[in-house]
């Protein structure tokens, strides 16, 4: 067997293992985003339910599930906790999505294909969008 063939085979195996490892990380990140998004939607539903029930309840306490236990807690504090959790979830989802873009780009590079056009685009924030609408008028 030619030493060059052995070297080439070793290099190919290393590249394929890198591709496989990166693909698994991408799939894990997508699953994490899905789970975080589910938690975010659940929090949003809870916040909306608390807003609707503000005037209806005679007591100012609500039940909250923490770590498998239900605790009666002041409604204002429950809303505050859920709002903070919502902000943390938004930030975590954004971080995972940003990392996912980098990983997908690297995967395309390892596979030898070009990254899709427009994949690195980011959405406009409120300030940029308001500036755009002012200039448009």
Coordinates of N, CA and C in Angstrom, one line a residue:
X1 N 0.8 -1.2 0.0 CA 0.0 0.0 0.0 C 0.9 1.2 0.0
X2 N 0.5 2.2 -0.8 CA 1.3 3.4 -0.9 C 1.1 4.3 0.3
X3 N 2.2 4.9 0.9 CA 2.1 5.7 2.0 C 1.2 7.0 1.8
X4 N 1.1 7.4 0.6 CA 0.3 8.6 0.3 C -1.2 8.2 0.4
X5 N -1.5 7.0 0.0 CA -2.9 6.5 0.2 C -3.4 6.5 1.6
X6 N -2.4 6.0 2.5 CA -2.7 5.9 3.9 C -2.9 7.3 4.5
X7 N -2.0 8.2 4.1 CA -2.1 9.6 4.6 C -3.4 10.2 4.1
X8 N -3.8 10.0 2.9 CA -5.0 10.6 2.3 C -6.3 10.0 3.0
X9 N -6.2 8.7 3.3 CA -7.3 8.1 4.0 C -7.5 8.6 5.4
X10 N -6.4 8.8 6.1 CA -6.4 9.4 7.4 C -6.9 10.8 7.4
X11 N -6.5 11.6 6.4 CA -7.0 13.0 6.3 C -8.5 13.0 6.1
X12 N -9.0 12.1 5.2 CA -10.4 12.0 4.9 C -11.2 11.6 6.1
X13 N -10.7 10.6 6.9 CA -11.4 10.2 8.1 C -11.5 11.4 9.1
X14 N -10.4 12.1 9.2 CA -10.5 13.3 10.2 C -11.5 14.3 9.7
X15 N -11.5 14.6 8.4 CA -12.5 15.6 7.8 C -13.9 15.1 8.0
X16 N -14.1 13.8 7.8 CA -15.5 13.3 7.9 C -15.9 13.3 9.4
X17 N -15.0 13.0 10.3 CA -15.4 13.0 11.7 C -15.7 14.4 12.2
X18 N -14.9 15.4 11.6 CA -15.2 16.8 12.0 C -16.6 17.2 11.5
X19 N -16.9 16.8 10.2 CA -18.2 17.1 9.6 C -19.3 16.5 10.5
X20 N -19.1 15.2 10.8 CA -20.2 14.5 11.6 C -20.4 15.2 13.0
X21 N -19.3 15.5 13.6 CA -19.3 16.2 14.9 C -20.0 17.5 14.9
X22 N -19.7 18.3 13.9 CA -20.3 19.6 13.7 C -21.8 19.5 13.4
X23 N -22.2 18.5 12.5 CA -23.6 18.3 12.2 C -24.4 17.9 13.5
X24 N -23.8 17.1 14.3 CA -24.5 16.7 15.6 C -24.6 17.9 16.5
X25 N -23.6 18.8 16.5 CA -23.8 20.0 17.3 C -24.9 20.9 16.8
X26 N -25.0 21.0 15.5 CA -26.0 21.8 14.8 C -27.4 21.2 15.2
X27 N -27.5 19.9 15.1 CA -28.8 19.3 15.4 C -29.2 19.5 16.9
X28 N -28.2 19.4 17.8 CA -28.4 19.7 19.2 C -28.8 21.1 19.5
X29 N -28.2 22.0 18.8 CA -28.6 23.5 18.9 C -30.0 23.7 18.4
X30 N -30.4 23.1 17.3 CA -31.7 23.2 16.8 C -32.8 22.7 17.8
X31 N -32.4 21.6 18.5 CA -33.3 21.0 19.5 C -33.4 21.9 20.7
X32 N -32.3 22.5 21.1 CA -32.2 23.4 22.2 C -33.1 24.7 21.9
X33 N -33.0 25.2 20.7 CA -33.8 26.3 20.3 C -35.3 26.0 20.4
X34 N -35.6 24.8 19.9 CA -37.0 24.4 20.0 C -37.5 24.3 21.4
X35 N -36.7 23.7 22.3 CA -37.1 23.6 23.7 C -37.2 25.0 24.4
X36 N -36.3 25.9 24.1 CA -36.3 27.2 24.7 C -37.5 28.0 24.2
X37 N -37.8 27.8 22.9 CA -39.0 28.5 22.3 C -40.3 28.0 22.9
X38 N -40.3 26.7 23.2 CA -41.5 26.2 23.9 C -41.7 26.8 25.3
X39 N -40.6 26.9 26.0 CA -40.6 27.6 27.3 C -41.0 29.0 27.2
X40 N -40.5 29.7 26.2 CA -40.8 31.1 26.0 C -42.3 31.3 25.7
X41 N -42.9 30.4 24.9 CA -44.3 30.5 24.6 C -45.2 30.2 25.8
X42 N -44.7 29.2 26.6 CA -45.5 28.9 27.9 C -45.4 30.1 28.8
X43 N -44.3 30.8 28.9 CA -44.2 32.0 29.8 C -45.1 33.1 29.2
X44 N -45.1 33.2 27.9 CA -46.0 34.3 27.3 C -47.4 34.0 27.6
X45 N -47.8 32.8 27.5 CA -49.2 32.4 27.8 C -49.5 32.7 29.3
X46 N -48.6 32.4 30.2 CA -48.8 32.6 31.6 C -48.9 34.1 31.9
X47 N -48.1 34.9 31.2 CA -48.1 36.4 31.4 C -49.5 36.9 30.9
X48 N -49.9 36.5 29.8 CA -51.2 36.9 29.3 C -52.4 36.5 30.2
X49 N -52.3 35.3 30.7 CA -53.4 34.9 31.6 C -53.4 35.7 32.9
X50 N -52.2 36.1 33.4 CA -52.1 36.9 34.6 C -52.7 38.3 34.3
X51 N -52.5 38.8 33.2 CA -53.0 40.2 32.8 C -54.5 40.1 32.7
X52 N -55.1 39.0 32.2 CA -56.5 38.9 32.0 C -57.2 38.7 33.4
X53 N -56.5 38.0 34.3 CA -57.1 37.7 35.6 C -56.9 38.8 36.6
X54 N -56.2 39.8 36.3 CA -55.9 40.8 37.4 C -57.1 41.4 38.1
X55 N -58.1 41.7 37.4 CA -59.3 42.3 38.0 C -60.3 41.3 38.5
X56 N -60.2 40.1 38.1 CA -61.2 39.1 38.4 C -61.0 38.4 39.8
X57 N -59.7 38.3 40.2 CA -59.5 37.6 41.5 C -59.6 38.5 42.7
X58 N -60.2 37.9 43.7 CA -60.3 38.7 45.0 C -59.0 38.8 45.7
X59 N -58.2 37.7 45.6 CA -56.9 37.8 46.3 C -55.8 38.2 45.3
X60 N -54.7 38.7 45.8 CA -53.7 39.2 44.9 C -52.5 38.2 44.8
X61 N -52.9 36.9 45.0 CA -51.8 35.9 44.9 C -52.2 34.9 43.8
X62 N -51.2 34.3 43.2 CA -51.4 33.3 42.2 C -50.5 32.1 42.5
X63 N -51.0 31.0 41.9 CA -50.2 29.8 42.0 C -49.1 29.7 41.0
X64 N -47.9 29.3 41.4 CA -46.8 29.3 40.5 C -46.0 27.9 40.7
X65 N -45.7 27.3 39.6 CA -45.0 26.0 39.7 C -43.5 26.3 39.6
X66 N -42.8 25.9 40.7 CA -41.3 26.1 40.8 C -40.7 24.7 41.1
X67 N -40.0 24.2 40.2 CA -39.3 22.9 40.4 C -40.2 21.8 40.8
X68 N -41.3 21.7 40.2 CA -42.2 20.6 40.6 C -43.1 20.8 41.7
X69 N -43.0 22.0 42.4 CA -43.9 22.3 43.5 C -44.7 23.6 43.1
X70 N -46.0 23.6 43.6 CA -46.8 24.7 43.4 C -46.8 25.6 44.6
X71 N -46.5 26.9 44.4 CA -46.4 27.8 45.5 C -47.3 29.0 45.2
X72 N -48.0 29.5 46.3 CA -48.9 30.6 46.1 C -48.0 31.8 46.4
X73 N -48.0 32.8 45.4 CA -47.0 33.9 45.4 C -47.8 35.1 45.0
X74 N -47.4 36.3 45.5 CA -48.0 37.5 45.0 C -48.0 37.7 43.5
X75 N -49.1 38.0 42.9 CA -49.2 38.1 41.5 C -48.2 39.0 40.8
X76 N -48.0 40.2 41.5 CA -47.0 41.1 40.9 C -45.6 40.5 40.8
X77 N -45.3 39.7 41.9 CA -43.9 39.1 41.8 C -43.9 38.0 40.8
X78 N -45.0 37.3 40.6 CA -45.0 36.2 39.6 C -44.8 36.8 38.2
X79 N -45.5 37.9 38.0 CA -45.4 38.6 36.7 C -43.9 39.1 36.5
X80 N -43.3 39.6 37.5 CA -42.0 40.1 37.4 C -41.0 38.9 37.1
X81 N -41.2 37.8 37.8 CA -40.3 36.6 37.6 C -40.5 36.1 36.2
X82 N -41.7 36.0 35.7 CA -42.0 35.5 34.4 C -41.4 36.5 33.3
X83 N -41.5 37.8 33.6 CA -40.9 38.8 32.6 C -39.4 38.6 32.5
X84 N -38.8 38.5 33.7 CA -37.3 38.3 33.7 C -36.9 37.0 33.0
X85 N -37.6 36.0 33.3 CA -37.4 34.7 32.6 C -37.5 34.8 31.1
X86 N -38.5 35.6 30.7 CA -38.8 35.8 29.3 C -37.6 36.5 28.6
X87 N -37.1 37.5 29.3 CA -35.9 38.2 28.8 C -34.7 37.3 28.7
X88 N -34.5 36.5 29.7 CA -33.4 35.6 29.7 C -33.5 34.5 28.6
X89 N -34.7 34.1 28.4 CA -34.9 33.1 27.3 C -34.7 33.7 25.9
X90 N -35.1 35.0 25.7 CA -34.9 35.6 24.5 C -33.4 35.8 24.2
X91 N -32.7 36.2 25.2 CA -31.2 36.3 25.1 C -30.5 35.0 24.8
X92 N -31.0 34.0 25.5 CA -30.3 32.6 25.3 C -30.6 32.1 23.9
X93 N -31.9 32.3 23.4 CA -32.2 31.9 22.1 C -31.4 32.6 21.0
X94 N -31.2 33.9 21.2 CA -30.4 34.7 20.3 C -29.0 34.2 20.3
X95 N -28.4 33.9 21.4 CA -27.0 33.4 21.5 C -26.9 32.1 20.8
X96 N -27.8 31.2 21.0 CA -27.8 29.9 20.3 C -27.9 30.0 18.8
X97 N -28.8 30.9 18.4 CA -29.0 31.1 17.0 C -27.8 31.7 16.3
X98 N -27.1 32.7 17.0 CA -25.9 33.3 16.5 C -24.8 32.2 16.3
X99 N -24.7 31.4 17.4 CA -23.7 30.3 17.3 C -24.0 29.3 16.2
X100 N -25.3 29.1 16.0 CA -25.7 28.1 15.0 C -25.4 28.6 13.6
X101 N -25.5 29.9 13.3 CA -25.1 30.5 12.0 C -23.6 30.2 11.8
X102 N -22.8 30.4 12.8 CA -21.3 30.2 12.6 C -21.1 28.7 12.3
X103 N -21.7 27.8 13.1 CA -21.5 26.4 12.9 C -22.0 25.9 11.5
X104 N -23.1 26.4 11.0 CA -23.6 26.0 9.7 C -22.7 26.5 8.6
X105 N -22.2 27.7 8.8 CA -21.2 28.3 7.8 C -19.9 27.4 7.8
X106 N -19.5 27.0 9.0 CA -18.3 26.2 9.0 C -18.5 24.8 8.4
X107 N -19.7 24.3 8.6 CA -20.1 23.0 8.0 C -20.1 23.1 6.5
X108 N -20.6 24.1 6.0 CA -20.6 24.3 4.5 C -19.2 24.4 4.0
X109 N -18.3 25.1 4.8 CA -16.9 25.2 4.4 C -16.2 23.9 4.4
X110 N -16.5 23.0 5.4 CA -15.9 21.7 5.5 C -16.4 20.8 4.4
X111 N -17.6 20.9 4.0 CA -18.2 20.1 3.0 C -17.7 20.6 1.6
X112 N -17.2 21.8 1.5 CA -16.7 22.3 0.2 C -17.7 23.0 -0.6
X113 N -18.9 23.3 0.0 CA -19.9 24.0 -0.7 C -20.0 25.4 -0.2
X114 N -20.6 26.3 -1.0 CA -20.8 27.7 -0.6 C -21.9 27.8 0.4
X115 N -21.8 28.7 1.3 CA -22.8 29.0 2.3 C -24.0 29.7 1.5
X116 N -25.2 29.5 1.9 CA -26.3 30.1 1.2 C -26.3 31.6 1.3
X117 N -26.7 32.3 0.2 CA -26.6 33.7 0.2 C -27.7 34.2 1.2
X118 N -27.3 35.3 1.9 CA -28.3 35.9 2.8 C -28.4 35.2 4.2
X119 N -27.6 34.2 4.4 CA -27.7 33.4 5.6 C -27.3 34.2 6.8
X120 N -26.3 35.1 6.6 CA -25.8 35.8 7.7 C -26.5 37.1 8.0
X121 N -27.7 37.3 7.4 CA -28.5 38.5 7.6 C -29.1 38.6 9.0
X122 N -29.2 39.7 9.5 CA -29.8 39.9 10.8 C -31.0 40.8 10.7
X123 N -32.0 40.6 11.5 CA -33.2 41.5 11.5 C -32.9 42.9 12.0
X124 N -33.7 43.8 11.5 CA -33.5 45.2 11.9 C -34.1 45.4 13.3
X125 N -33.5 46.1 14.2 CA -34.1 46.4 15.5 C -35.1 47.6 15.3
X126 N -35.7 47.9 16.4 CA -36.8 49.0 16.3 C -36.2 50.3 15.9
X127 N -35.0 50.7 16.4 CA -34.4 52.0 16.1 C -34.1 52.0 14.6
X128 N -33.5 51.0 14.0 CA -33.1 50.9 12.6 C -34.3 51.0 11.8
X129 N -35.4 50.3 12.2 CA -36.6 50.3 11.4 C -37.3 51.6 11.4
X130 N -37.3 52.3 12.5 CA -37.9 53.6 12.6 C -37.1 54.6 11.8
X131 N -35.8 54.5 11.8 CA -35.0 55.4 10.9 C -35.3 55.2 9.4
X132 N -35.4 53.9 9.1 CA -35.7 53.6 7.7 C -37.1 54.1 7.3
X133 N -38.1 54.0 8.1 CA -39.4 54.5 7.8 C -39.4 56.1 7.7
X134 N -38.6 56.7 8.5 CA -38.5 58.2 8.5 C -37.9 58.6 7.2
X135 N -36.8 58.0 6.8 CA -36.1 58.3 5.5 C -37.0 58.0 4.3
X136 N -37.8 56.9 4.4 CA -38.7 56.5 3.3 C -39.7 57.6 3.0
X137 N -40.2 58.2 4.0 CA -41.3 59.2 3.9 C -40.7 60.5 3.4

